[in-house]
Each structure stands twice: as C-alpha cells, then as structure tokens.
N, CA, C and O of each residue as an XYZ file, in Angstrom:
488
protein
N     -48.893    -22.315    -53.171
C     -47.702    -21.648    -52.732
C     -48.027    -20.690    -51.595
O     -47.410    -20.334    -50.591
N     -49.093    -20.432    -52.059
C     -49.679    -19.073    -50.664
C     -49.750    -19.367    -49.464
O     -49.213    -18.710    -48.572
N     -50.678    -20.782    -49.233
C     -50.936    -21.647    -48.265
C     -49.430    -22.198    -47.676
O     -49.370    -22.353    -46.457
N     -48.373    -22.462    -48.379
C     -47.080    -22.561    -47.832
C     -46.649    -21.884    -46.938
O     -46.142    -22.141    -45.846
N     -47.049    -20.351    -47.851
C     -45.899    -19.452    -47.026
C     -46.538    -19.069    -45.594
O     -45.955    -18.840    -44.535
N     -48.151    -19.071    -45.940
C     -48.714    -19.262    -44.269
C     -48.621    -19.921    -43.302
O     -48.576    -19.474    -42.156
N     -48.577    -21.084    -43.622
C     -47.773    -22.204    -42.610
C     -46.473    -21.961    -42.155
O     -46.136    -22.209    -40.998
N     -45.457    -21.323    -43.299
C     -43.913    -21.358    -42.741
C     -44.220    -19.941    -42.005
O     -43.864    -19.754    -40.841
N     -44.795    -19.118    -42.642
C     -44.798    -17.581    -41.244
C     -45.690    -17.961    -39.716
O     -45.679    -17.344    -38.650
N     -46.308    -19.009    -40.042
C     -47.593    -19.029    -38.717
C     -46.099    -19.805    -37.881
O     -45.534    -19.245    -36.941
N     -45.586    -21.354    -38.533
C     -44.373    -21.798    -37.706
C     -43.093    -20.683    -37.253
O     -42.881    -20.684    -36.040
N     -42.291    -19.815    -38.008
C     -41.776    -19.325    -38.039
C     -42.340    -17.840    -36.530
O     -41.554    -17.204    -35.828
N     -43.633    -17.766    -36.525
C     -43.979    -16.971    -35.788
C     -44.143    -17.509    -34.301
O     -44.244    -16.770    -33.321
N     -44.155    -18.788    -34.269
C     -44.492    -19.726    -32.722
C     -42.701    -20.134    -32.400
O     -42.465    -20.576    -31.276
N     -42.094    -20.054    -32.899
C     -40.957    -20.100    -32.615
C     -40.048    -19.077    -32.611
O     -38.959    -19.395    -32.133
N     -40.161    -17.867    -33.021
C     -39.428    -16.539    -32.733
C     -40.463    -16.099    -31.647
O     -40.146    -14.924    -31.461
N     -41.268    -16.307    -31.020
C     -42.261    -15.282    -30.047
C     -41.595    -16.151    -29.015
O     -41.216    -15.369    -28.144
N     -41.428    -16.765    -28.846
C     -40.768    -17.142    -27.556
C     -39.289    -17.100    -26.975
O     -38.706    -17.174    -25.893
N     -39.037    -16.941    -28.284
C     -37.642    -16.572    -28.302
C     -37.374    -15.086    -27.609
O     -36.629    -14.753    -26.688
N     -38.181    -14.428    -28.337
C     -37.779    -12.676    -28.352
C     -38.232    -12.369    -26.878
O     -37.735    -11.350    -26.399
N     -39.455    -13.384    -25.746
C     -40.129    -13.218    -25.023
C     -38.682    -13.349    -24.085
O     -38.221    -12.435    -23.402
N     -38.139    -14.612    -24.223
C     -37.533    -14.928    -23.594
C     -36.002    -14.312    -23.754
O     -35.234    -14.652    -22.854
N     -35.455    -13.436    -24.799
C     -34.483    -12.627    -24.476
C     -34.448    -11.206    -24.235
O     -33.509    -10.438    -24.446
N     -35.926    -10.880    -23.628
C     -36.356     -9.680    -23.091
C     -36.210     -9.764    -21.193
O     -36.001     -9.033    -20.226
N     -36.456    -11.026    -21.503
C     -36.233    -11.203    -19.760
C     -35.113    -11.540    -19.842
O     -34.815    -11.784    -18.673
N     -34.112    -11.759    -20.551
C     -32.829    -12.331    -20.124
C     -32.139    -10.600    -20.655
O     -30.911    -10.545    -20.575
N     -32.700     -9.553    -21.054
C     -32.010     -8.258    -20.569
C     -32.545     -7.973    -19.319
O     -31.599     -7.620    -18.614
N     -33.591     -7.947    -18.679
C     -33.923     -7.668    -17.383
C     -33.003     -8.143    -16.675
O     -32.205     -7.352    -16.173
N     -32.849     -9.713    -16.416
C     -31.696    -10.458    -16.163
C     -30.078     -9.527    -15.833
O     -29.310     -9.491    -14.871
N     -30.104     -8.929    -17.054
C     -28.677     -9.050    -17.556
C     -28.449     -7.908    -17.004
O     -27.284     -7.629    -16.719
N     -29.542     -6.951    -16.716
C     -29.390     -5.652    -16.099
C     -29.699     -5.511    -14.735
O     -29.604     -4.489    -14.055
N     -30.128     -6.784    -14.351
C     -29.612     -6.818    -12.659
C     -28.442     -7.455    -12.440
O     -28.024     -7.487    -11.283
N     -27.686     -8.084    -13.499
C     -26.699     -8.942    -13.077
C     -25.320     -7.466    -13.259
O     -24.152     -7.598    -12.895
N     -25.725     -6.586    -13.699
C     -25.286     -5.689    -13.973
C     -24.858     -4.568    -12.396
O     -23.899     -4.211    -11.712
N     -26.500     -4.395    -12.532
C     -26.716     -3.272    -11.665
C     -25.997     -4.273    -10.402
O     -25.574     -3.437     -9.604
N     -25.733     -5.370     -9.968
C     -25.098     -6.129     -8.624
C     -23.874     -6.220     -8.710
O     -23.170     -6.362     -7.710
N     -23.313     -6.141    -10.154
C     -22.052     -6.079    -10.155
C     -21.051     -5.043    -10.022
O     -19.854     -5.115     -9.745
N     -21.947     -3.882    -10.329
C     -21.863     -2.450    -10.238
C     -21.695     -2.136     -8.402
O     -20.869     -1.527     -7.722
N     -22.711     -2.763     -8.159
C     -23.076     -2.381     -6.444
C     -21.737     -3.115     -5.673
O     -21.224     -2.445     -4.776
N     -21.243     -4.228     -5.921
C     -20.023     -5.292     -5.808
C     -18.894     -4.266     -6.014
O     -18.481     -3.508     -5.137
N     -18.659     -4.301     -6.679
C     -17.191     -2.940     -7.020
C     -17.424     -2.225     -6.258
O     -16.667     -2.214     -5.288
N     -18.621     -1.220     -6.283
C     -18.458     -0.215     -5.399
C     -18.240     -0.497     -4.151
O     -17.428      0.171     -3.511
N     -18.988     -1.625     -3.540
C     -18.397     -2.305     -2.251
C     -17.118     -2.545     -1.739
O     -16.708     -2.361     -0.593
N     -16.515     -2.993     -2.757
C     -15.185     -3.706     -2.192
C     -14.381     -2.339     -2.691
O     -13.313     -2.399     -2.080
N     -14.376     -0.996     -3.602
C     -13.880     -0.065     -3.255
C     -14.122      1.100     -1.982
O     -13.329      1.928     -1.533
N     -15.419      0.833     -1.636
C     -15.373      1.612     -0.758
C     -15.151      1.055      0.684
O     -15.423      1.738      1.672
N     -14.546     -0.462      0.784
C     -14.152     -0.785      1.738
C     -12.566     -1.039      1.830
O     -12.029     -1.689      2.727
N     -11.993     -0.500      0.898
C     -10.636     -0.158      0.185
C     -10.170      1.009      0.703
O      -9.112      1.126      1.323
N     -11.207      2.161      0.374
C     -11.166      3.684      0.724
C     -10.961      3.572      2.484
O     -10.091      4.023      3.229
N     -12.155      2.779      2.725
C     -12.107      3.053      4.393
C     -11.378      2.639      5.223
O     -11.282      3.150      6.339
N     -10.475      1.240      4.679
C      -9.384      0.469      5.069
C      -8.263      1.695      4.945
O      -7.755      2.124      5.981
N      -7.909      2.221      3.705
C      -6.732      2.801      3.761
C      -6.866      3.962      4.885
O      -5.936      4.185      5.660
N      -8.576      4.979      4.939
C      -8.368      6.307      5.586
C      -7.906      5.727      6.967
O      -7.146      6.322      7.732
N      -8.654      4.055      7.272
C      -8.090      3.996      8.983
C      -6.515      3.991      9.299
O      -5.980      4.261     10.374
N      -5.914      3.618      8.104
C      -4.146      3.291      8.408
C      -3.941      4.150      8.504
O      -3.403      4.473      9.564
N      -4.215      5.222      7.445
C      -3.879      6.660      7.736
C      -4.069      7.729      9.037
O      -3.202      8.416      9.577
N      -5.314      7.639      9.303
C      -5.460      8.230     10.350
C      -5.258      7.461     11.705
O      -5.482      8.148     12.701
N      -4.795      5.884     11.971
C      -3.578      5.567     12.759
C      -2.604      5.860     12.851
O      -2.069      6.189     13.910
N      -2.014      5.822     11.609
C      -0.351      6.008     11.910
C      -0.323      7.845     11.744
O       0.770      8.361     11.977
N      -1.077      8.456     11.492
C      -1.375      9.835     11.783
C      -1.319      9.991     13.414
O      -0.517     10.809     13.866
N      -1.956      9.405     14.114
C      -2.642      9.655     15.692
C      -1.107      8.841     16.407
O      -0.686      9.255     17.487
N      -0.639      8.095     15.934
C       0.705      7.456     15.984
C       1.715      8.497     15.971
O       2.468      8.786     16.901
N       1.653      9.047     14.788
C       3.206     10.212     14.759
C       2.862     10.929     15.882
O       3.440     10.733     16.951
N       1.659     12.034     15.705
C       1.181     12.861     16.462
C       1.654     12.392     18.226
O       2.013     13.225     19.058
N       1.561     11.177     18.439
C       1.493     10.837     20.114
C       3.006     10.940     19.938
O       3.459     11.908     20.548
N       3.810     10.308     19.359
C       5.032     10.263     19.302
C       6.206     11.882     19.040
O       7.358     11.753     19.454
N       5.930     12.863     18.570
C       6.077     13.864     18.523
C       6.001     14.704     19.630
O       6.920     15.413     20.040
N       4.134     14.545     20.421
C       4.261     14.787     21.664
C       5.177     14.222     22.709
O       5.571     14.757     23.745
N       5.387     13.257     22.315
C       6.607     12.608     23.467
C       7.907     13.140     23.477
O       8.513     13.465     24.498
N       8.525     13.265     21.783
C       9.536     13.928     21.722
C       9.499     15.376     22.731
O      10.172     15.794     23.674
N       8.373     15.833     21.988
C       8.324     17.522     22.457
C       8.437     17.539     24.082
O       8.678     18.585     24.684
N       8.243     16.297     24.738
C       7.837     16.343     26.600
C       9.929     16.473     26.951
O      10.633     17.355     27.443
N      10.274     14.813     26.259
C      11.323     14.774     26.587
C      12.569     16.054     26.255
O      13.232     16.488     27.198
N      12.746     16.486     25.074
C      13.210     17.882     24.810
C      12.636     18.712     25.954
O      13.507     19.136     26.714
N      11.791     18.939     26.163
C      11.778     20.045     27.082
C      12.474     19.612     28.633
O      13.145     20.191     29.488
N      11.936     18.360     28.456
C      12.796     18.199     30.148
C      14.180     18.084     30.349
O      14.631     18.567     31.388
N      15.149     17.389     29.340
C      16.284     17.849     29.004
C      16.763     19.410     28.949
O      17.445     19.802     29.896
N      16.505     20.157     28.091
C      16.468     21.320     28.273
C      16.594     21.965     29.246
O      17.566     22.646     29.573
N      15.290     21.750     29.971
C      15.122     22.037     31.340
C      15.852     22.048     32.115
O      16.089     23.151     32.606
N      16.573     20.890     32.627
C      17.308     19.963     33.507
C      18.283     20.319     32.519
O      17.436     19.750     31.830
N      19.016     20.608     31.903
C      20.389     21.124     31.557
C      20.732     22.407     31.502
O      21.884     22.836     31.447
N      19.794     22.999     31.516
C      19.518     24.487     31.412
C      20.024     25.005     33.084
O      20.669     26.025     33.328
N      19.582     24.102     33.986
C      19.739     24.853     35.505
C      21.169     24.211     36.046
O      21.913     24.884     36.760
N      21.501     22.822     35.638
C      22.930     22.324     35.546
C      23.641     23.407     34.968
O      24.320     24.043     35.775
N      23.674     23.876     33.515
C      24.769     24.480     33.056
C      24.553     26.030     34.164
O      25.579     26.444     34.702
N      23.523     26.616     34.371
C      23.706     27.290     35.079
C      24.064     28.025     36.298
O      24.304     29.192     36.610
N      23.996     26.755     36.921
C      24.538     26.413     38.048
C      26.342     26.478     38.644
O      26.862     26.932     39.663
N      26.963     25.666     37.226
C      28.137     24.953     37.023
C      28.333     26.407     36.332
O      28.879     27.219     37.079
N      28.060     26.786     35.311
C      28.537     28.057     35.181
C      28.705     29.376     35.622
O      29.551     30.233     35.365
N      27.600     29.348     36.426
C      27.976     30.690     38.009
C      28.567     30.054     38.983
O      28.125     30.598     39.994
N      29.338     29.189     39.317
C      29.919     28.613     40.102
C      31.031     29.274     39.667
O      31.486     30.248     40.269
N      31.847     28.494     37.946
C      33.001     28.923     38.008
C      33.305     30.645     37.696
O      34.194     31.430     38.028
N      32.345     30.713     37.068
C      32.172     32.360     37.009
C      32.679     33.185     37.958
O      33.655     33.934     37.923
N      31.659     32.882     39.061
C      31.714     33.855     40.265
C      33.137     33.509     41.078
O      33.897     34.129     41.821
N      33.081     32.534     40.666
C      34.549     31.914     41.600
C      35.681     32.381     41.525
O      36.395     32.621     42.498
N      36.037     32.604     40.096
C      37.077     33.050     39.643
C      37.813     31.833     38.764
O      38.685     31.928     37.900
N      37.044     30.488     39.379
C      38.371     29.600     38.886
C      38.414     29.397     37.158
O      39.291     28.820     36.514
N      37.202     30.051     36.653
C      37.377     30.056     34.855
C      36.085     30.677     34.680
O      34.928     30.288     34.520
N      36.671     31.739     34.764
C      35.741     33.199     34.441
C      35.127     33.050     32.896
O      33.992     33.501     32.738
N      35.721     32.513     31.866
C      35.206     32.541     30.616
C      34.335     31.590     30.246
O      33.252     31.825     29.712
N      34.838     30.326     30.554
C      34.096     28.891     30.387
C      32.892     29.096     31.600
O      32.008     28.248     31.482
N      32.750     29.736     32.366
C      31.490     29.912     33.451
C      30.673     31.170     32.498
O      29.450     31.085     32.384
N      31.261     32.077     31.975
C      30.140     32.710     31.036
C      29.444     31.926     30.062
O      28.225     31.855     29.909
N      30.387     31.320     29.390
C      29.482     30.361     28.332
C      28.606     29.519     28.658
O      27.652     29.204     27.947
N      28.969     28.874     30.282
C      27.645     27.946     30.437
C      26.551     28.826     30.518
O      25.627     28.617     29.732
N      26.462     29.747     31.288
C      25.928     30.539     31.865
C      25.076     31.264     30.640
O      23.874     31.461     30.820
N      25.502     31.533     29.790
C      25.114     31.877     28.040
C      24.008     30.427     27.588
O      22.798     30.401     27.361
N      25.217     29.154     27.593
C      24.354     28.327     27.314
C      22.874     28.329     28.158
O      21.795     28.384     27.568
N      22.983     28.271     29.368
C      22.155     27.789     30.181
C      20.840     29.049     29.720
O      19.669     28.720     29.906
N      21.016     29.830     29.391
C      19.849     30.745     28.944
C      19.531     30.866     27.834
O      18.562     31.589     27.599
N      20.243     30.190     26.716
C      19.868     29.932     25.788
C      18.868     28.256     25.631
O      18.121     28.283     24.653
N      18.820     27.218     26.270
C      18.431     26.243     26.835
C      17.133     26.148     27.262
O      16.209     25.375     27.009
N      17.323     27.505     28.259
C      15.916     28.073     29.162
C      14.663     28.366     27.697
O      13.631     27.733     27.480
N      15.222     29.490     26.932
C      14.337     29.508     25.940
C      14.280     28.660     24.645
O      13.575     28.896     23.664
N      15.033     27.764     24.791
C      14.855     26.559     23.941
C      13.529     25.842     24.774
O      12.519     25.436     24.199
N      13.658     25.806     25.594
C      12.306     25.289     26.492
C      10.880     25.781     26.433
O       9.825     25.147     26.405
N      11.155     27.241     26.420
C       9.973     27.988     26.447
C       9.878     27.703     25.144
O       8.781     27.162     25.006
N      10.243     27.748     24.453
C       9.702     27.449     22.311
C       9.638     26.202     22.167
O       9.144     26.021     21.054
N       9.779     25.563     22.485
C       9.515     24.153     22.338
C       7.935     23.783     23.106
O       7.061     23.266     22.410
N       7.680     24.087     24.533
C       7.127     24.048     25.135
C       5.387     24.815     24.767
O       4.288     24.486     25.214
N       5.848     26.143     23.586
C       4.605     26.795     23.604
C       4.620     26.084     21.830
O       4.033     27.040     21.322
N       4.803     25.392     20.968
C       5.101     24.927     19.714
C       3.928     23.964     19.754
O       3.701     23.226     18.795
C-alpha cells in the first residue's frame, strides 16, 4: 500500500509541477495583459481630454475674434453716428428750425461719443 501511495504522489507530483509552473507564467502573462490594457484606456482617454481641450480652446479663440469684431463694428457705428447726429442736431439747433429735436440729437450725439470711448477702452 505504501509503495502505491509513492507512485500516485511521485505521478501526481510530475503532473501538478508543470501545471503550477505554467500558471505562474500565465500571471506574469496576465499582468502584462493587464498593465497594456491599463496603458490602452489611458491612451484613448487622454486623447479624449486633448481632443475636447482643442474644441474648446477653438471655439474659445473663435468667440474671442468674433467679439473683437463686434467691439470694432460698434465703435464705428457709434462713431459715425455720433458726428451725424451731431452735426444734424446743431444744424437744427442753431438754426432755429427745431430748437428741441436739435438738442436731443445733439444730447444723443454725446452720449454715442462716450458709448465709443467705453466700448473702445472695454
């Protein structure tokens, strides 16, 4: 019986040693298949992150140019209505032919002027 059980542990021992050999390397394995999959995610999130900051800071550099444009055209309007109404309003002013409606342009037109200057220093 003794002699049995030596044979079934000596077999039993040539067939688990290769086993255990071989699912020691298949955690090595499993922990690079790991550590790449790990590195993979982080990849494709941090090319997620950098995709979105560029839209952002396009359509950022986008408003920004566009704002400046507003801010050019407002002022030149302004501008250019500012010396019209003033004009047209010391005209009739001084003239006599509508003394009241020539103050108001004349009001407007300096109110216009520093709509310009605040816009202009903004």
């Amino acid at each position: 019986m003794r002699k049995a059980l030596e044979i079934f542990l000596v077999i039993l021992i040539t067939l688990v040693t290769p086993i255990i050999a071989h699912a020691s390397q298949n955690i090595d394995n499993l922990n690079n298949a790991a550590t790449n999959v790990t590195s993979t995610i982080n990849g494709f999130m941090d090319s997620i992150t950098n995709g979105t900051e560029n839209i952002i800071n396009t359509a950022l550099a986008d408003l920004i140019s566009f704002t400046n444009f507003l801010k050019s055209v407002i002022y030149s309007a302004s501008e250019a209505l500012a010396i019209l109404f003033g004009i047209i309003g010391g005209f009739l002013w001084l003239s006599g032919i509508s003394p009241y409606r020539g103050r108001r342009l004349v009001i407007s037109a300096i109110l216009l002027a520093l709509l310009a200057i605040i816009i202009i220093h903004i």
